[in-house]
CSV table of C-alpha atoms in Angstrom, one decimal:
chain,number,residue,atom,x,y,z
A,26,MET,CA,-0.1,0.0,-0.2
A,27,THR,CA,1.5,3.4,-1.0
A,28,PRO,CA,1.4,6.5,0.7
A,29,ARG,CA,-2.3,8.6,0.4
A,30,PRO,CA,-1.3,11.5,-2.2
A,31,ALA,CA,-2.6,14.3,0.4
A,32,THR,CA,-4.6,15.8,-2.5
A,33,GLN,CA,-6.8,12.4,-1.9
A,34,PRO,CA,-9.6,11.3,0.6
A,35,ALA,CA,-8.7,9.1,3.0
A,36,THR,CA,-9.8,5.4,3.3
A,37,VAL,CA,-11.1,3.4,5.4
A,38,PHE,CA,-11.4,-0.4,5.2
A,39,ALA,CA,-15.9,-0.8,4.0
A,40,GLN,CA,-16.1,-3.5,7.3
A,41,ALA,CA,-16.0,-0.6,9.0
A,42,LEU,CA,-19.5,1.0,8.0
A,43,GLY,CA,-20.7,-2.8,7.7
A,44,ILE,CA,-20.5,-2.6,11.0
A,45,ALA,CA,-22.7,0.6,11.4
A,46,VAL,CA,-25.2,-1.0,8.7
A,47,VAL,CA,-25.3,-4.2,11.2
A,48,THR,CA,-25.9,-2.2,13.6
A,49,ALA,CA,-28.9,0.1,13.0
A,50,SER,CA,-30.3,-3.2,11.1
A,51,GLN,CA,-30.7,-5.0,14.1
A,52,ARG,CA,-31.7,-1.8,16.5
A,53,ASP,CA,-34.5,-0.4,13.9
A,54,GLY,CA,-35.5,-4.1,12.9
A,55,ILE,CA,-34.7,-3.7,9.0
A,56,ALA,CA,-33.0,-5.4,6.3
A,57,PRO,CA,-29.2,-3.8,5.5
A,58,PRO,CA,-30.5,-3.1,2.2
A,59,GLU,CA,-33.0,-0.7,3.3
A,60,VAL,CA,-30.3,0.9,6.2
A,61,CYS,CA,-28.3,1.4,3.3
A,62,ALA,CA,-30.5,3.1,1.3
A,63,ARG,CA,-31.1,5.7,4.0
A,64,VAL,CA,-27.6,7.1,4.1
A,65,GLY,CA,-26.7,6.6,0.0
A,66,VAL,CA,-24.6,3.4,0.8
A,67,ASP,CA,-24.4,0.7,-1.9
A,68,PRO,CA,-24.9,-2.8,-0.4
A,69,ALA,CA,-22.9,-4.1,-2.9
A,70,VAL,CA,-20.1,-1.7,-1.6
A,71,LEU,CA,-20.2,-4.0,1.9
A,72,GLY,CA,-20.4,-7.1,0.3
A,73,ARG,CA,-16.6,-7.6,-1.2
A,74,ALA,CA,-13.9,-8.1,1.2
A,75,ASP,CA,-11.5,-5.8,-0.1
A,76,ALA,CA,-13.6,-3.1,-0.7
A,77,ARG,CA,-13.0,0.6,1.3
A,78,VAL,CA,-14.7,3.5,1.7
A,79,THR,CA,-14.4,7.2,2.0
A,80,HIS,CA,-13.9,8.8,5.6
A,81,ASP,CA,-16.4,11.3,5.1
A,82,GLU,CA,-18.7,8.3,3.9
A,83,LEU,CA,-18.2,6.9,6.9
A,84,CYS,CA,-18.8,9.7,9.1
A,85,ARG,CA,-22.0,10.8,7.9
A,86,ALA,CA,-23.4,7.1,8.2
A,87,TRP,CA,-21.9,6.1,12.0
A,88,ALA,CA,-23.5,10.0,12.3
A,89,ALA,CA,-26.4,9.3,11.2
A,90,PHE,CA,-27.5,6.0,12.6
A,91,SER,CA,-26.4,7.6,16.4
A,92,ALA,CA,-27.9,10.9,15.9
A,93,ALA,CA,-31.1,9.2,18.2
A,94,ASP,CA,-28.6,7.1,19.3
A,95,GLU,CA,-25.9,7.7,22.4
A,96,SER,CA,-25.3,4.4,23.1
A,97,PHE,CA,-25.1,3.4,19.0
A,98,GLY,CA,-21.1,2.9,19.2
A,99,LEU,CA,-21.2,0.6,22.5
A,100,ARG,CA,-24.1,-1.1,21.1
A,101,ALA,CA,-22.0,-1.9,17.9
A,102,ALA,CA,-19.3,-2.9,19.8
A,103,VAL,CA,-21.2,-5.4,21.3
A,104,LEU,CA,-22.5,-7.1,18.4
A,105,VAL,CA,-18.8,-7.0,17.1
A,106,ASP,CA,-18.1,-9.0,20.2
A,107,ALA,CA,-14.4,-9.0,19.8
A,108,ALA,CA,-14.7,-10.8,16.4
A,109,PRO,CA,-11.6,-10.1,14.2
A,110,GLN,CA,-12.7,-8.2,11.3
A,111,SER,CA,-9.6,-8.0,9.0
A,112,LEU,CA,-6.7,-9.2,8.8
A,113,VAL,CA,-5.2,-7.1,10.8
A,114,GLU,CA,-7.5,-7.7,13.3
A,115,TYR,CA,-6.7,-11.3,12.7
A,116,THR,CA,-2.6,-10.7,13.2
A,117,PHE,CA,-3.3,-8.4,16.9
A,118,ALA,CA,-5.4,-12.1,17.6
A,119,SER,CA,-2.6,-14.7,17.5
A,120,ALA,CA,-0.1,-12.9,18.7
A,121,GLY,CA,2.2,-14.3,21.6
A,122,ASP,CA,1.2,-11.2,24.0
A,123,VAL,CA,-0.6,-8.5,24.8
A,124,ARG,CA,2.9,-6.5,24.1
A,125,GLY,CA,2.6,-7.8,20.6
A,126,ALA,CA,-0.9,-7.3,19.4
A,127,VAL,CA,-0.7,-3.8,21.0
A,128,ARG,CA,2.7,-3.9,18.7
A,129,ALA,CA,1.2,-5.5,15.6
A,130,PHE,CA,-1.9,-3.5,15.6
A,131,LEU,CA,-0.3,0.0,15.3
A,132,ARG,CA,2.3,-1.4,12.9
A,133,PHE,CA,-0.6,-2.1,10.2
A,134,GLN,CA,-3.3,0.3,11.7
A,135,ARG,CA,-3.2,1.8,7.9
A,136,LEU,CA,-4.5,-0.7,6.7
A,137,ILE,CA,-7.8,-0.1,8.2
A,138,HIS,CA,-8.1,3.2,7.8
A,139,ASP,CA,-4.8,5.2,6.6
A,140,ALA,CA,-5.5,8.1,8.3
A,141,ALA,CA,-5.6,6.3,11.2
A,142,ALA,CA,-2.9,7.5,13.9
A,143,HIS,CA,-3.2,5.2,17.2
A,144,THR,CA,-0.9,5.5,19.8
A,145,PHE,CA,-0.4,4.2,23.5
A,146,GLU,CA,1.8,5.3,25.9
A,147,GLU,CA,3.6,3.1,28.9
A,148,GLY,CA,3.8,4.0,32.2
A,149,PRO,CA,6.0,2.5,35.0
A,150,ALA,CA,2.2,1.2,35.9
A,151,HIS,CA,-0.1,2.5,33.9
A,152,VAL,CA,-0.4,1.7,30.0
A,153,THR,CA,-2.8,4.2,27.9
A,154,PHE,CA,-3.9,3.1,24.5
A,155,ARG,CA,-4.9,6.5,23.3
A,156,PHE,CA,-7.1,6.4,19.7
A,157,ALA,CA,-7.2,9.0,17.1
A,158,LEU,CA,-6.6,9.9,13.6
A,159,ALA,CA,-4.2,12.4,11.5
A,160,PRO,CA,-4.9,16.0,11.5
A,161,GLY,CA,-7.9,17.8,9.6
A,162,HIS,CA,-9.6,14.5,10.0
A,163,THR,CA,-12.8,14.1,13.0
A,164,ALA,CA,-15.2,11.7,13.5
A,165,PRO,CA,-18.7,11.4,15.7
A,166,SER,CA,-18.3,10.6,19.4
A,167,ALA,CA,-19.8,7.2,18.0
A,168,VAL,CA,-16.7,5.6,16.6
A,169,TRP,CA,-14.5,6.8,19.5
A,170,ASP,CA,-16.8,5.1,22.1
A,171,TYR,CA,-16.7,2.3,19.6
A,172,LEU,CA,-13.2,1.9,19.1
A,173,ALA,CA,-12.8,1.6,23.1
A,174,ALA,CA,-15.3,-0.1,24.0
A,175,THR,CA,-14.0,-2.8,21.0
A,176,THR,CA,-10.1,-2.4,22.7
A,177,VAL,CA,-12.1,-3.6,26.1
A,178,LEU,CA,-14.0,-6.3,25.1
A,179,ARG,CA,-11.1,-7.7,23.0
A,180,PHE,CA,-8.4,-8.1,25.9
A,181,ARG,CA,-11.2,-9.5,27.8
A,182,ARG,CA,-11.6,-12.3,25.5
A,183,ALA,CA,-8.1,-12.9,25.2
A,184,ALA,CA,-5.7,-11.7,27.1
A,185,THR,CA,-4.7,-14.4,29.6
A,186,PRO,CA,-5.6,-13.9,32.7
A,187,PRO,CA,-8.0,-11.1,32.0
A,188,ARG,CA,-6.9,-7.5,33.0
A,189,GLU,CA,-10.0,-4.5,33.6
A,190,PRO,CA,-9.3,-1.1,32.6
A,191,THR,CA,-8.4,1.2,35.2
A,192,VAL,CA,-10.4,4.1,33.7
A,193,VAL,CA,-12.1,4.6,30.3
A,194,ARG,CA,-12.1,8.9,29.0
A,195,LEU,CA,-14.7,9.6,26.4
A,196,VAL,CA,-14.9,12.8,24.0
A,197,ARG,CA,-18.8,12.2,24.5
A,198,PRO,CA,-21.3,14.5,26.5
A,199,PRO,CA,-22.3,12.4,29.9
A,200,LEU,CA,-24.6,9.2,28.8
A,201,LEU,CA,-28.0,9.7,29.8
A,202,ASP,CA,-28.5,5.9,30.8
A,203,ASP,CA,-24.7,4.3,31.3
A,204,ALA,CA,-26.2,1.6,31.9
A,205,LEU,CA,-24.4,-0.3,28.7
A,206,ALA,CA,-21.0,1.4,28.9
A,207,ARG,CA,-21.6,0.6,32.7
A,208,THR,CA,-20.8,-2.7,31.4
A,209,VAL,CA,-19.0,-2.6,29.0
A,210,PHE,CA,-15.9,-1.0,30.1
A,211,ARG,CA,-16.4,-2.4,34.0
A,212,ALA,CA,-14.7,0.5,35.2
A,213,PRO,CA,-14.5,4.7,35.3
A,214,ILE,CA,-15.8,6.3,32.9
A,215,ARG,CA,-14.4,10.0,32.7
A,216,TYR,CA,-16.5,12.0,29.2
A,217,GLY,CA,-15.5,15.4,27.7
A,218,GLU,CA,-11.8,14.5,27.7
A,219,PRO,CA,-10.2,15.5,24.5
A,220,ARG,CA,-9.4,12.1,23.5
A,221,ALA,CA,-10.6,8.5,23.8
A,222,GLU,CA,-8.4,6.2,25.8
A,223,VAL,CA,-8.4,3.5,27.6
A,224,GLU,CA,-5.8,2.6,30.5
A,225,TYR,CA,-4.6,-0.4,31.8
A,226,PRO,CA,-2.6,-2.2,34.6
A,227,ARG,CA,1.0,-2.2,33.1
A,228,ALA,CA,0.8,-5.6,33.8
A,229,LEU,CA,-1.5,-6.5,31.1
A,230,LEU,CA,1.1,-6.4,28.3
A,231,ASP,CA,2.5,-9.3,29.4
A,232,ALA,CA,0.1,-11.4,29.7
A,233,ARG,CA,-0.9,-14.3,27.1
A,234,MET,CA,-3.5,-14.5,24.3
A,235,SER,CA,-5.5,-17.1,24.6
A,236,THR,CA,-5.7,-17.0,20.8
A,237,THR,CA,-2.6,-17.3,19.9
A,238,ASP,CA,-1.2,-19.1,16.5
A,239,PRO,CA,2.6,-18.3,16.2
A,240,MET,CA,2.6,-19.8,12.2
A,241,LEU,CA,-0.2,-17.6,12.0
A,242,TYR,CA,1.2,-14.3,12.8
A,243,ALA,CA,4.0,-14.8,11.3
A,244,LEU,CA,2.3,-15.6,7.4
A,245,LEU,CA,-0.1,-12.7,8.7
A,246,ALA,CA,2.5,-10.5,9.6
A,247,GLN,CA,4.9,-10.6,6.1
A,248,GLN,CA,1.8,-10.0,4.2
A,249,LEU,CA,0.8,-6.9,6.0
A,250,GLU,CA,4.4,-5.7,5.8
A,251,ARG,CA,4.1,-6.7,2.0
A,252,ALA,CA,1.0,-4.1,1.5
A,253,LEU,CA,2.2,-1.5,3.9
A,254,GLY,CA,6.0,-1.5,1.8
A,255,LEU,CA,7.6,-1.9,5.4
A,256,PRO,CA,10.8,-3.4,5.9
A,257,ALA,CA,10.6,-7.0,6.9
A,258,GLY,CA,10.2,-8.0,10.6
A,259,GLU,CA,11.4,-10.6,13.0
A,260,HIS,CA,8.7,-13.5,12.4
A,261,ARG,CA,9.7,-17.2,12.0
A,262,VAL,CA,7.2,-19.0,10.3
A,263,LEU,CA,7.6,-23.2,12.1
A,264,PRO,CA,7.9,-25.6,9.6
A,265,ARG,CA,4.6,-28.3,9.7
A,266,ALA,CA,6.9,-30.5,11.9
A,267,GLU,CA,7.4,-28.2,15.0
A,268,GLU,CA,4.3,-25.9,14.5
A,269,ASP,CA,2.7,-24.7,18.1
A,270,VAL,CA,1.3,-27.2,20.0
A,271,LEU,CA,-1.5,-24.7,20.3
A,272,ALA,CA,-2.5,-24.5,16.7
A,273,ARG,CA,-2.3,-27.6,16.5
A,274,VAL,CA,-4.5,-28.5,19.6
A,275,ARG,CA,-7.1,-26.4,18.4
A,276,ARG,CA,-7.1,-28.1,14.4
A,277,GLU,CA,-7.7,-31.4,16.0
A,278,LEU,CA,-10.5,-30.1,18.4
A,279,ARG,CA,-12.7,-28.9,15.3
A,280,THR,CA,-12.5,-32.6,14.5
A,281,ALA,CA,-13.3,-34.2,18.0
A,282,ILE,CA,-15.8,-31.6,19.2
A,283,PRO,CA,-18.2,-32.8,16.8
A,284,GLN,CA,-17.1,-36.6,17.6
A,285,GLY,CA,-17.2,-36.7,21.1
A,286,GLU,CA,-13.9,-36.8,21.3
A,287,ALA,CA,-12.4,-34.0,23.3
A,288,THR,CA,-10.4,-35.8,25.8
A,289,LEU,CA,-6.9,-35.2,26.8
A,290,ASP,CA,-5.5,-38.1,25.9
A,291,HIS,CA,-7.1,-39.3,22.2
A,292,VAL,CA,-5.3,-35.2,21.5
A,293,ALA,CA,-2.4,-35.8,23.3
A,294,ARG,CA,-2.4,-39.4,20.3
A,295,ALA,CA,-3.9,-37.2,17.3
A,296,VAL,CA,-0.2,-34.1,18.0
A,297,GLY,CA,2.0,-36.6,19.2
A,298,GLN,CA,2.2,-36.4,22.3
A,299,SER,CA,1.8,-38.3,25.6
A,300,ALA,CA,-1.2,-36.7,27.7
A,301,ARG,CA,1.8,-35.0,30.9
A,302,SER,CA,3.8,-34.2,28.2
A,303,LEU,CA,0.9,-32.0,26.5
A,304,GLN,CA,-0.6,-30.5,29.5
A,305,ARG,CA,2.9,-29.5,30.2
A,306,ARG,CA,3.5,-27.8,27.1
A,307,LEU,CA,0.4,-26.1,27.5
A,308,SER,CA,0.9,-24.8,30.7
A,309,GLU,CA,4.0,-23.1,29.5
A,310,ARG,CA,2.3,-21.3,27.4
A,311,GLY,CA,0.0,-20.0,29.9
A,312,THR,CA,-3.0,-22.4,29.1
A,313,SER,CA,-4.6,-25.4,29.4
A,314,PHE,CA,-6.2,-28.6,27.4
A,315,GLN,CA,-10.0,-27.5,29.1
A,316,ALA,CA,-9.5,-24.0,28.5
A,317,ILE,CA,-8.3,-24.4,25.2
A,318,VAL,CA,-11.2,-26.8,24.6
A,319,ASP,CA,-14.1,-24.6,26.2
A,320,ASP,CA,-12.3,-21.6,23.6
A,321,ALA,CA,-13.1,-24.0,20.4
A,322,ARG,CA,-16.6,-25.3,21.6
A,323,ARG,CA,-17.4,-20.8,22.2
A,324,ALA,CA,-15.8,-20.6,19.2
A,325,MET,CA,-18.0,-23.2,16.9
A,326,ALA,CA,-21.4,-22.7,18.9
A,327,GLU,CA,-20.7,-19.0,18.0
A,328,GLU,CA,-20.1,-19.9,14.0
A,329,LEU,CA,-23.2,-21.8,13.7
A,330,LEU,CA,-25.8,-19.7,16.3
A,331,ALA,CA,-24.2,-16.7,13.8
A,332,ALA,CA,-25.2,-18.1,11.0
A,333,HIS,CA,-28.3,-19.4,12.3
A,334,ARG,CA,-27.0,-22.8,10.9
A,335,ALA,CA,-28.3,-24.6,14.1
A,336,THR,CA,-30.9,-23.9,16.9
A,337,VAL,CA,-29.5,-23.6,20.0
A,338,THR,CA,-30.1,-27.5,20.7
A,339,GLU,CA,-28.7,-28.6,17.8
A,340,ALA,CA,-25.3,-26.5,18.8
A,341,ALA,CA,-25.1,-28.1,22.2
A,342,PHE,CA,-25.5,-31.6,21.2
A,343,ALA,CA,-22.8,-30.6,18.4
A,344,VAL,CA,-19.9,-28.7,20.1
A,345,GLY,CA,-20.2,-31.8,22.8
A,346,PHE,CA,-23.2,-31.5,25.5
A,347,THR,CA,-25.6,-34.1,26.1
A,348,ASP,CA,-27.2,-31.6,28.4
A,349,VAL,CA,-29.3,-28.4,26.5
A,350,ALA,CA,-29.2,-26.6,30.1
A,351,ALA,CA,-25.4,-27.2,30.7
A,352,PHE,CA,-24.3,-25.8,27.1
A,353,THR,CA,-26.5,-23.0,28.0
A,354,ARG,CA,-24.8,-22.4,31.5
A,355,ALA,CA,-21.4,-22.7,29.4
A,356,PHE,CA,-22.4,-20.4,26.7
A,357,LYS,CA,-23.8,-17.8,29.3
A,358,ARG,CA,-19.7,-17.6,31.1
A,359,TRP,CA,-18.6,-17.7,27.7
A,360,THR,CA,-20.7,-14.3,26.2
A,361,GLY,CA,-22.2,-12.8,29.0
A,362,VAL,CA,-25.8,-13.7,27.3
A,363,PRO,CA,-28.4,-17.1,26.9
A,364,PRO,CA,-27.1,-18.3,23.0
A,365,GLY,CA,-31.0,-18.0,22.3
A,366,ALA,CA,-30.1,-13.6,23.1
A,367,TRP,CA,-26.8,-14.2,21.6
A,368,SER,CA,-28.3,-15.4,18.4
A,369,ARG,CA,-31.4,-13.3,17.8
A,370,ARG,CA,-28.6,-9.9,18.2
A,371,ARG,CA,-27.1,-12.0,14.6
């Protein structure tokens, strides 16, 4: 990706506009094409993975959708629910630890929005994530709310052990109803700030990412470096025989779970390890076999329910539960809401 000439408008991945369209569609109970028509957006653009829209088009849509909905940005973040929306975000998710994830996001942020200027400041006790655009660019407060909320939700889902922010700063005026903001942020919120920021204990940077996948991270990082014309970083791609044990276990579970064979002994044999050796190697990576099974079951259940390919009962049996009530309790523990309610939001 070559630098943008100063005379050309800034552009952003069309997914950022698609998120707003889907959120408005869910809120208003109307089809996405009708939502697009209200703001003059071509629905076909949203269906192309590589499509981009101008910054002004993005801001007009977000401003229109959030004009009478002060919590629109937060609703959009909850709807996305920390799922990666671009190759940059998949790279973020596959990093080894939070520090690596943040560095990847900042290094490649211009692929999401070529006027992005997000930063983070590491202090002796805290780390602060600051959301910004290049000079001359502004955005509706809902966009800043969304960025702050998705950051919190992603780290809550992926960081091991999880950490909560110490303070969240928003550019918007105080919310008339802050119930959703309190649920999302779980931290003191300061309104009317010069910029949106999320502050965490410094220890967050050393937390492992539960979604780590070193081989995927290296491959994606190399692809993004080429796209931006950046010098190559230190990304080691492991040969298949040496592929990280976490990736091998996750891949095996995709087959083992539907077949009712997601046991430690079965998976250990499938990846060429003894059960004790596998447990030790997973522990060295800050996780456990049960945690990976739970994460795989959650991801598979979300895929089935998000696409409406299965009922709650069918999803429960597909991911290895024999009791729907037990699945419902587990899904609520994973996501904060029962599976039926989660599915209806999609």
